[in-house]
Coordinates of C-alpha atoms in Angstrom, one line a residue:
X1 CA -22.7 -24.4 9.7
X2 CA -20.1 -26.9 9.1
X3 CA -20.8 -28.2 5.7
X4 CA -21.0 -24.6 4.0
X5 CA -17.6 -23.7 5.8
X6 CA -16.0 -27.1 4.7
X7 CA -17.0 -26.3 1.2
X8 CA -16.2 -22.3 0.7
X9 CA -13.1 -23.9 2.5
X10 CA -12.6 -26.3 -0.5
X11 CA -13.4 -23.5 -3.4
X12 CA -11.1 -21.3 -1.8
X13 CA -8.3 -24.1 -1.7
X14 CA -9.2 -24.7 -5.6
X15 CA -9.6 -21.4 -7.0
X16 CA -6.2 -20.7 -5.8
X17 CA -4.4 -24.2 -6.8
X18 CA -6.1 -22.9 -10.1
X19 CA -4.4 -19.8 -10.3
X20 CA -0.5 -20.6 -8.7
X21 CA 1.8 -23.1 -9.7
X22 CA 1.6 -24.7 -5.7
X23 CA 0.9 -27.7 -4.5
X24 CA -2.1 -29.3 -2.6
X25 CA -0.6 -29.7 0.2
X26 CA 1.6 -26.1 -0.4
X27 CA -1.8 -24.3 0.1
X28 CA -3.5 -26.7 3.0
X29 CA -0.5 -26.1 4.7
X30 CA -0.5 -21.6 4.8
X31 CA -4.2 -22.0 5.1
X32 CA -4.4 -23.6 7.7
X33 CA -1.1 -21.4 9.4
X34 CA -3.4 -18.6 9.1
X35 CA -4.9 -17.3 12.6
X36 CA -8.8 -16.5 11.2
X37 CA -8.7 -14.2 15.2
X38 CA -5.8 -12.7 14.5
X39 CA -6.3 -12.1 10.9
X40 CA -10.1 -10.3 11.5
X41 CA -8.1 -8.0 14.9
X42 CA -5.3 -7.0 12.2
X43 CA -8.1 -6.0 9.5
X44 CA -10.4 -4.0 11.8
X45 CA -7.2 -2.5 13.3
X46 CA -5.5 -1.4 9.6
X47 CA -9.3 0.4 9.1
X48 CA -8.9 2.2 12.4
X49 CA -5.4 3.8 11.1
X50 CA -6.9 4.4 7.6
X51 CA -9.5 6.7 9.4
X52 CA -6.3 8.7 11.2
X53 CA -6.1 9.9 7.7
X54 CA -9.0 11.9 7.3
X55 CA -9.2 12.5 10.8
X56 CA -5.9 14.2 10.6
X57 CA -7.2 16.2 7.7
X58 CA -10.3 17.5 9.8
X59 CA -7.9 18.6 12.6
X60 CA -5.3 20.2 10.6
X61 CA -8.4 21.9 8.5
X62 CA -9.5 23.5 11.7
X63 CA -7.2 25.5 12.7
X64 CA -6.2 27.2 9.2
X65 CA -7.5 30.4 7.9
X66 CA -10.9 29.8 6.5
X67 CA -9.5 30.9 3.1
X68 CA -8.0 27.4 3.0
X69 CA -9.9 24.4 4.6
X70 CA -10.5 22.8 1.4
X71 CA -6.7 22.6 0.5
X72 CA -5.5 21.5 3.5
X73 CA -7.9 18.4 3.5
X74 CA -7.0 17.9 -0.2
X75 CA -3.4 18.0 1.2
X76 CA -3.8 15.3 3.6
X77 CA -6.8 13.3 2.0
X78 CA -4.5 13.1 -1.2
X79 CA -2.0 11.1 0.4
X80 CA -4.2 8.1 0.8
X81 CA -3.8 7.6 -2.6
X82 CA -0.6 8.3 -4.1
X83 CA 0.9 7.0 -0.7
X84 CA -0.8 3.5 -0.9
X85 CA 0.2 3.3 -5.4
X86 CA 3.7 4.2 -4.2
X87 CA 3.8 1.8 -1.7
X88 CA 2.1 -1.0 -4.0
X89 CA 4.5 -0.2 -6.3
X90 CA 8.1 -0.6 -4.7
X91 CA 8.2 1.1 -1.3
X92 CA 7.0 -1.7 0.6
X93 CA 9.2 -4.0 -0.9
X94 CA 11.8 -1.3 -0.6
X95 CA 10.9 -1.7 3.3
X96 CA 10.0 -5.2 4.3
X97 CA 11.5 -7.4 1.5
X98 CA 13.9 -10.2 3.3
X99 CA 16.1 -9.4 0.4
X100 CA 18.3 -6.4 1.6
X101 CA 20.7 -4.4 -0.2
X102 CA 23.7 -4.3 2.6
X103 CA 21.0 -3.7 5.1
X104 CA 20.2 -0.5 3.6
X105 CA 17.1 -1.2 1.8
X106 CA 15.4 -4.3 0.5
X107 CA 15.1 -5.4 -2.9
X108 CA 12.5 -5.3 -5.4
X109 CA 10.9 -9.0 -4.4
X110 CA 7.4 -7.5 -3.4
X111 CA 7.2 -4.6 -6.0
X112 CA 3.7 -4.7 -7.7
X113 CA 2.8 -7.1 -4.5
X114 CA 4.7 -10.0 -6.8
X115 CA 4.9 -12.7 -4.2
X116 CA 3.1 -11.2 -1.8
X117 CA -0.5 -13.7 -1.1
X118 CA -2.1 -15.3 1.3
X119 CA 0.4 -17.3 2.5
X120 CA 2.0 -16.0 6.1
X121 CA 5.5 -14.8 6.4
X122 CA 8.2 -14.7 9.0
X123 CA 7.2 -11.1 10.1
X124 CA 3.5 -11.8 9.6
X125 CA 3.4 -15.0 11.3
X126 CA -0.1 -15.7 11.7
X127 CA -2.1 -13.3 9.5
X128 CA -2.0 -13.3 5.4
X129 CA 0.7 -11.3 4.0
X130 CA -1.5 -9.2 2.2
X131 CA -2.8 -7.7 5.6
X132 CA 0.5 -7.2 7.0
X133 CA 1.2 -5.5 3.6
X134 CA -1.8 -2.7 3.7
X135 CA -1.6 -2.7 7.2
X136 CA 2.1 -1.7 6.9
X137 CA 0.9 0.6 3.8
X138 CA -1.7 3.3 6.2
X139 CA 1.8 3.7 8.3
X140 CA 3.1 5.0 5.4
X141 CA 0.0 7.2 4.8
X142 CA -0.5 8.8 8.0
X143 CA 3.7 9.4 8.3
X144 CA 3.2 11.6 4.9
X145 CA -0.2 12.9 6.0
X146 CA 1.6 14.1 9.5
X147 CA 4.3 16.3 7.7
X148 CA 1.6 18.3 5.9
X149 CA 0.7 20.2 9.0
X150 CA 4.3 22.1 8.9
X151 CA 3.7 24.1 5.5
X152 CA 0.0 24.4 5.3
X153 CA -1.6 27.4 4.1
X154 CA 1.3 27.6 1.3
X155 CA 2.1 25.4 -0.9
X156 CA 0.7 24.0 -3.8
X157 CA -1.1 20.6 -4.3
X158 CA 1.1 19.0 -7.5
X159 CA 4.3 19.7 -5.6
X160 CA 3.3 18.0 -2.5
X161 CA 1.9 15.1 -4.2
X162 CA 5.1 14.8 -6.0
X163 CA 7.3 15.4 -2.6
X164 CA 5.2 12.8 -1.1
X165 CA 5.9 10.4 -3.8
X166 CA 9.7 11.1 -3.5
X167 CA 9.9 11.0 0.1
X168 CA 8.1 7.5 0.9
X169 CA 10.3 6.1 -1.4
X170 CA 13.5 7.4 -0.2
X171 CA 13.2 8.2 3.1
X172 CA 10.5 6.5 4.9
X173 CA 10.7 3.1 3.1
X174 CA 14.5 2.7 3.9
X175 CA 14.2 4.0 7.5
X176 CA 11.5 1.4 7.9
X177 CA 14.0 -1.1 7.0
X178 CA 16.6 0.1 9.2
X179 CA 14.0 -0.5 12.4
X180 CA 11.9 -3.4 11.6
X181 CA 13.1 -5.2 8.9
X182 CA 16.6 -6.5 10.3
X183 CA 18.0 -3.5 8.6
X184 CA 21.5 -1.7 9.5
X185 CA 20.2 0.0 12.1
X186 CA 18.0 -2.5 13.7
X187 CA 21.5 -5.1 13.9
X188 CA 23.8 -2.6 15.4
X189 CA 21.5 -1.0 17.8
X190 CA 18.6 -3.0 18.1
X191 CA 16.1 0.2 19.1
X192 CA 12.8 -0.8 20.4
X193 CA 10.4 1.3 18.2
X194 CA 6.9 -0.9 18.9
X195 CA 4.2 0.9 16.6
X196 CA 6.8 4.2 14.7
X197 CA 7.7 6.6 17.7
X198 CA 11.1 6.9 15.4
X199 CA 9.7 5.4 12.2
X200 CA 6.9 7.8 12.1
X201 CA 7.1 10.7 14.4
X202 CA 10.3 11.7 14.7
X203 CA 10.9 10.7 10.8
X204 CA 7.9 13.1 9.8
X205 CA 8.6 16.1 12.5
X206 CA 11.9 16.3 11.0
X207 CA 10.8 16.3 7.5
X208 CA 8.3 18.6 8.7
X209 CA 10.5 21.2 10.4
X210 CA 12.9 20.8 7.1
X211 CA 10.5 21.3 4.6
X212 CA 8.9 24.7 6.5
X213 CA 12.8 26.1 6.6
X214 CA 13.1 25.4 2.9
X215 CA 9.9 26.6 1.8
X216 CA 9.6 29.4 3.9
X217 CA 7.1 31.6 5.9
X218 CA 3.5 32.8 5.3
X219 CA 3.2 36.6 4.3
X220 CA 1.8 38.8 6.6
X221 CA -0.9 39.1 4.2
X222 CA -2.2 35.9 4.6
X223 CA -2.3 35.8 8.6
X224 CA -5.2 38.4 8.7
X225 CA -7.9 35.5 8.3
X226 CA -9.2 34.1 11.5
X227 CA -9.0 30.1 12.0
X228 CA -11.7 28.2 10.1
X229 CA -13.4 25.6 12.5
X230 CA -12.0 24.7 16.0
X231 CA -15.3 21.8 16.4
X232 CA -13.4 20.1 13.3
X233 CA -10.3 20.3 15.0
X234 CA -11.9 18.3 17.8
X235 CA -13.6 15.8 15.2
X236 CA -10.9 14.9 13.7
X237 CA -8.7 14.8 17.2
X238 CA -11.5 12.5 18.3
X239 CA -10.8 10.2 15.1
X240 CA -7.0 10.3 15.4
X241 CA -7.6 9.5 18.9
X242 CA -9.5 6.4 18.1
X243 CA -7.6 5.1 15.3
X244 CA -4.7 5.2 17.4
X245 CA -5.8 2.1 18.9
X246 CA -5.5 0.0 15.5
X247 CA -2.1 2.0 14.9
X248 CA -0.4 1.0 18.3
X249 CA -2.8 -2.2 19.7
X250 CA -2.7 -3.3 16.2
X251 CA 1.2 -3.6 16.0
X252 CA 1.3 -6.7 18.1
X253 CA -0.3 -8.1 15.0
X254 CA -2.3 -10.6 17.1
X255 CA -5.3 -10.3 19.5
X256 CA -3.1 -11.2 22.3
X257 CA -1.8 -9.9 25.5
X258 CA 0.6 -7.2 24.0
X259 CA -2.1 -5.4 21.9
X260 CA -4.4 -5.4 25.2
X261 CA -1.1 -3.8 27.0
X262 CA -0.4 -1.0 24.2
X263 CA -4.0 -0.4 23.9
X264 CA -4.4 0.7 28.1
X265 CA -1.2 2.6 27.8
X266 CA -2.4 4.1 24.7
X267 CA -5.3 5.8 26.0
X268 CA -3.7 6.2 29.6
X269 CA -0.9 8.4 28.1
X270 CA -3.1 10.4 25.9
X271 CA -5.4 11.3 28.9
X272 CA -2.2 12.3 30.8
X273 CA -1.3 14.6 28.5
X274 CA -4.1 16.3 28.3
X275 CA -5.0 17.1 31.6
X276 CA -0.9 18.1 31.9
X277 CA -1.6 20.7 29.2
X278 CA -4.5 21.8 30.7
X279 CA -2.7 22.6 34.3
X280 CA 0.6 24.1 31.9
X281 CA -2.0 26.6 30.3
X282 CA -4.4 27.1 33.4
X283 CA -1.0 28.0 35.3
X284 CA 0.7 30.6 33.1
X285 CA -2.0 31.8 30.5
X286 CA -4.9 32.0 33.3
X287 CA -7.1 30.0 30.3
X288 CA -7.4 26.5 28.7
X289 CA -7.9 26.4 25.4
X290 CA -9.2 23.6 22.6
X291 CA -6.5 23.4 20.9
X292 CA -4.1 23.3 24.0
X293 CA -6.1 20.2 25.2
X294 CA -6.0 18.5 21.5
X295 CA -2.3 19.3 21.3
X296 CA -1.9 17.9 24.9
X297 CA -3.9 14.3 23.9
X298 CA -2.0 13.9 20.9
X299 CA 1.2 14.5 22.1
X300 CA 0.7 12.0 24.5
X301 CA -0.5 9.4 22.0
X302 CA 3.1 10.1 20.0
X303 CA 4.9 9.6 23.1
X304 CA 3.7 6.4 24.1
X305 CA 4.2 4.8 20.2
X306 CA 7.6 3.6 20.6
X307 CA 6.8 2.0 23.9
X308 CA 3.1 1.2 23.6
X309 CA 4.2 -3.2 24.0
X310 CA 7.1 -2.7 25.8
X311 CA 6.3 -1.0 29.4
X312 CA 4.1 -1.1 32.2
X313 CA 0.5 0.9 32.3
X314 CA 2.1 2.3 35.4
X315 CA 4.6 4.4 33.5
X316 CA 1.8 5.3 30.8
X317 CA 0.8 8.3 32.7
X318 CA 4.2 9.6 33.2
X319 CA 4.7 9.5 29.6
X320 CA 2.4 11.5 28.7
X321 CA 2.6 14.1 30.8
X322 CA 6.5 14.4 30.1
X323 CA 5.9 14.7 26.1
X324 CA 3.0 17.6 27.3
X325 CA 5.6 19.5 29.3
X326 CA 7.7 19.1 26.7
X327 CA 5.7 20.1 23.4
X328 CA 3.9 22.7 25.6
X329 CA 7.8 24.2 26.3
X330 CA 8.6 23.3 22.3
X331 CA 5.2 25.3 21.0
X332 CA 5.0 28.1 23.4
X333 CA 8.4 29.2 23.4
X334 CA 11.1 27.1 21.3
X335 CA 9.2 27.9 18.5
X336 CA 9.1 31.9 18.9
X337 CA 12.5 32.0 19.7
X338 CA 14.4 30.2 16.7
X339 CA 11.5 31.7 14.5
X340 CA 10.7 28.9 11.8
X341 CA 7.2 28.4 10.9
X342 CA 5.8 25.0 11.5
X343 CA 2.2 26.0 10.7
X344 CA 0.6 23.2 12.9
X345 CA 3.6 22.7 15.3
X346 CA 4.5 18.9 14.1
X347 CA 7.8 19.3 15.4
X348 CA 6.8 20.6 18.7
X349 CA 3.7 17.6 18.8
X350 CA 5.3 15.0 17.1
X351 CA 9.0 15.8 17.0
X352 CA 9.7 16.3 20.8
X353 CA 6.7 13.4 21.6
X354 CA 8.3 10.9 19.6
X355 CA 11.9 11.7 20.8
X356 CA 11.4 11.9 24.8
X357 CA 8.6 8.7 24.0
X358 CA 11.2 6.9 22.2
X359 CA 14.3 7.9 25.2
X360 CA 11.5 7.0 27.4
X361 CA 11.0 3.4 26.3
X362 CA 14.8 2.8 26.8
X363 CA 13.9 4.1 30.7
X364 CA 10.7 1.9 31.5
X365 CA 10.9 -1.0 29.3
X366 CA 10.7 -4.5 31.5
X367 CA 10.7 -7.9 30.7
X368 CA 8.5 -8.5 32.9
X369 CA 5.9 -7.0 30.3
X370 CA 7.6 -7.5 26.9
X371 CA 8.4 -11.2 25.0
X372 CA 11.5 -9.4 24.2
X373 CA 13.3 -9.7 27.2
X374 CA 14.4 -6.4 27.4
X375 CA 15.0 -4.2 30.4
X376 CA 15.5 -0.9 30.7
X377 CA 17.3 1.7 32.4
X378 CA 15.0 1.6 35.3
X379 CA 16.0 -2.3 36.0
X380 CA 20.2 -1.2 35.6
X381 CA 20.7 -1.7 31.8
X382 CA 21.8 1.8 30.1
X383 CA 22.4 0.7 27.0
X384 CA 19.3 0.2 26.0
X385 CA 18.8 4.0 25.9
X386 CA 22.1 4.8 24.7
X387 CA 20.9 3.0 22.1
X388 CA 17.4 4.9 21.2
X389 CA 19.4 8.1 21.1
X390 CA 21.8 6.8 19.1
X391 CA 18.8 5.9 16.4
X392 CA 17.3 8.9 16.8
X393 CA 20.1 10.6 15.6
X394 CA 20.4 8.4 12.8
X395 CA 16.5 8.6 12.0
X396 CA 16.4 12.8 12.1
X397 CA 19.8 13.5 10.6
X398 CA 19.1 11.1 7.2
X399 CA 15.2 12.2 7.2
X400 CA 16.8 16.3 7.6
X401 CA 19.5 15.5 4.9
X402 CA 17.2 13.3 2.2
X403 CA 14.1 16.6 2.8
X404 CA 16.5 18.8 1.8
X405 CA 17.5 17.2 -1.1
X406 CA 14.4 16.5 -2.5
X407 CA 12.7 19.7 -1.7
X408 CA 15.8 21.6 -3.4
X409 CA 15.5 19.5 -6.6
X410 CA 12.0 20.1 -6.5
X411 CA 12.4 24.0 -6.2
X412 CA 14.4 23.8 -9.2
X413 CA 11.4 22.4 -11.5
X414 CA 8.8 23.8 -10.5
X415 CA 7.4 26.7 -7.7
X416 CA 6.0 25.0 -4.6
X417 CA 5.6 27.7 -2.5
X418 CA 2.5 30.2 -3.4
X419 CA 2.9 33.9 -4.4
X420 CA 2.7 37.0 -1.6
X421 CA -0.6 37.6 -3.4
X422 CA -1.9 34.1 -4.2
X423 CA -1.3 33.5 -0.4
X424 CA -3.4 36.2 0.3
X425 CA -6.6 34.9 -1.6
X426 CA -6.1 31.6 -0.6
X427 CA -5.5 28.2 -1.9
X428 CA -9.1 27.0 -1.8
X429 CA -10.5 29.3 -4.8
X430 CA -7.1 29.8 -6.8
X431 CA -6.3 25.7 -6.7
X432 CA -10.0 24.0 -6.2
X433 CA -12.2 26.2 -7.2
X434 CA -14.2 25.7 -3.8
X435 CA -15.3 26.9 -0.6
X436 CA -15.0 25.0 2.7
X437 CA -17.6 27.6 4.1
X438 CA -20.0 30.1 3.0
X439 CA -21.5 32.5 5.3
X440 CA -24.5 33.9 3.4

């Protein structure tokens, strides 16, 4: 075995001398920086949160009318495209270049992947920088695929693709910056956001709740269709579920202690909050439904993001069962009351998860658990959640402000929102031509 490694070793080494304008001893040296454990874990882990794509798709598609399965995956699926040619284009550079524009937003080092290789950097320290890049690049995805869920079942595909387009650019590649690129943010606050509680969920969930104000409510034509598929819901749950492991394991970015510590209170907290939704529902609606226990899991999941490397298992489970009581409070009843319609409650899931899991992680963060050194409110040290609110803030009020601005400039170009009548026949035949079911 050790002569054919030594000698795809060697061609590697030569095919790239070949191709760069590096040294010998430039490319021995990043070779052999590269962690081949580490590199694999991060690989397998960027696959897992590529699959929360279409297992988002299939659990958003089963709980729409069954007029409109088709678009609803098309609307999520989509995104892992135009999402990953934005992000190869500028966004990541926009997000994780070194190079910052007044700590705003980085520069255009990395746009086209110019300069990024296989060579480690200072954030990827171990792994290739082209995994860190795609790996970074599904975050991206799924953050765009989770903001679909608020306007489902009315608007049309171009529009979205073009929003999406917009919005990575201008509001999720900067706010990445701010957080874990040494951005503004990050060096006045220092927020502990381990795998995109903030980044992500709040980011998206505001968007989210934005965009459905903007666009506006379903007809009451278009309510009389009962809900497509609730097995798909729990298919795709089960898929988001499990590729939740590569999203918040996978942010230590090394197989090491930290990933075996988010990935315990990954799955603790998502447990937690399902069985809290269940007793929530069991207690005032006399039932437990599906989609109650789904909501429950995933809330639970959001919650624990933020803090998935920085606190004890033993503060997993009361994580997740605060973000249920919460979302359960925020779908049930904050919802009817102010009236907006957020299709697929991603504000009450991911809005109020990621902002009690991100307030949480300032309460139960410990040193004793993190390389950070950071304590939190728990061990005496308040600022360290005055702080997460105080980027919180920051995070919703420029993702509510930049939604706006985009969706209104949009609205002026073209109509995103589907016709009373449209609405009522469905986005499936009038924009794909297709059927998700056919009942012969």
């Amino acid at each position: 075995m050790f002569f054919p490694n030594l000698l795809s070793k060697v061609f590697i080494t030569l095919l790239f001398i070949v191709t760069s304008n590096v040294s010998l001893a430039d490319v021995t040296n990043k070779m052999t920086s590269i962690n081949a454990g580490d590199t694999a874990y991060t690989i397998i882990c960027t696959a897992l949160v590529m699959l929360m794509t279409p297992g988002l798709a299939l659990f958003y598609s089963g709980m729409v009318k069954n007029k409109n399965p088709i678009a609803t995956l098309t609307h999520s699926f989509i995104k892992l495209s135009v999402v990953t040619v934005i992000w190869f284009i500028c966004a990541y550079s926009i997000a994780f270049s070194e190079e910052t524009v007044n700590g705003f937003f980085g520069s255009l080092k990395y746009s086209f992947f110019e300069n990024v290789g296989m060579e480690v950097t200072s954030a990827t320290t171990k792994i290739p920088h082209y995994v860190f890049a795609i790996y970074q690049g599904m975050f991206a995805v799924i953050t765009s695929v989770i903001i679909t869920g608020s306007f489902a079942e009315r608007v049309r595909l171009i529009p979205i693709i073009i929003f999406a387009g917009i919005w990575t650019v201008l509001v999720y590649a900067p706010i990445a910056h701010w957080i874990w690129a040494g951005g503004w943010v990050h060096k006045a606050l220092s927020p502990i956001d381990f795998a995109g509680g903030a980044v992500v969920h709040i980011n998206a969930a505001v968007a989210g709740l934005i965009a459905a104000i903007v666009i506006g409510k379903k007809t009451n034509e278009a309510l009389v269709y009962k809900t497509t598929n609730l097995p798909v819901t729990i298919l795709g749950s089960g898929l988001v579920w499990f590729g939740w492991f590569g999203f918040n394991a996978g942010s230590a970015l090394a197989a090491n202690e930290i990933a075996g510590l988010a990935l315990a209170n990954t799955h603790i907290a998502a447990a937690s909050g399902a069985i809290m939704w269940i007793i929530i529902s069991k207690t005032f609606k006399k039932k437990v439904n599906l989609i109650g226990v789904v909501n429950g899991a995933v809330t639970g999941l959001v919650a624990i993001t933020p803090g998935a490397g920085f606190v004890a298992v033993k503060y997993a489970m009361i994580i997740g069962i605060v973000a249920s009581l919460l979302s359960y409070w925020g779908v049930n009843y904050l919802k009817p009351k102010l009236g907006y319609d957020d299709s697929l409650d991603v504000f009450g899931i991911h809005g109020l998860g990621g902002i009690w899991g991100t307030i949480a992680t300032g309460i139960f963060c410990s040193k004793s658990v993190n390389s950070h050194g950071l304590n939190g409110l728990i061990h005496g040290n308040i600022d360290v959640v005055v702080n997460q609110i105080l980027a919180i803030f920051i995070i919703a009020a420029y993702s509510a402000v930049m939604t706006f601005l985009i969706l209104a400039s949009l609205k002026v170009f073209m109509q995103i929102k589907m016709s009373s009548s449209e609405e009522g026949k469905g986005l499936d035949k009038l924009e794909h031509g297709e059927e998700g079911y056919t009942i012969y």
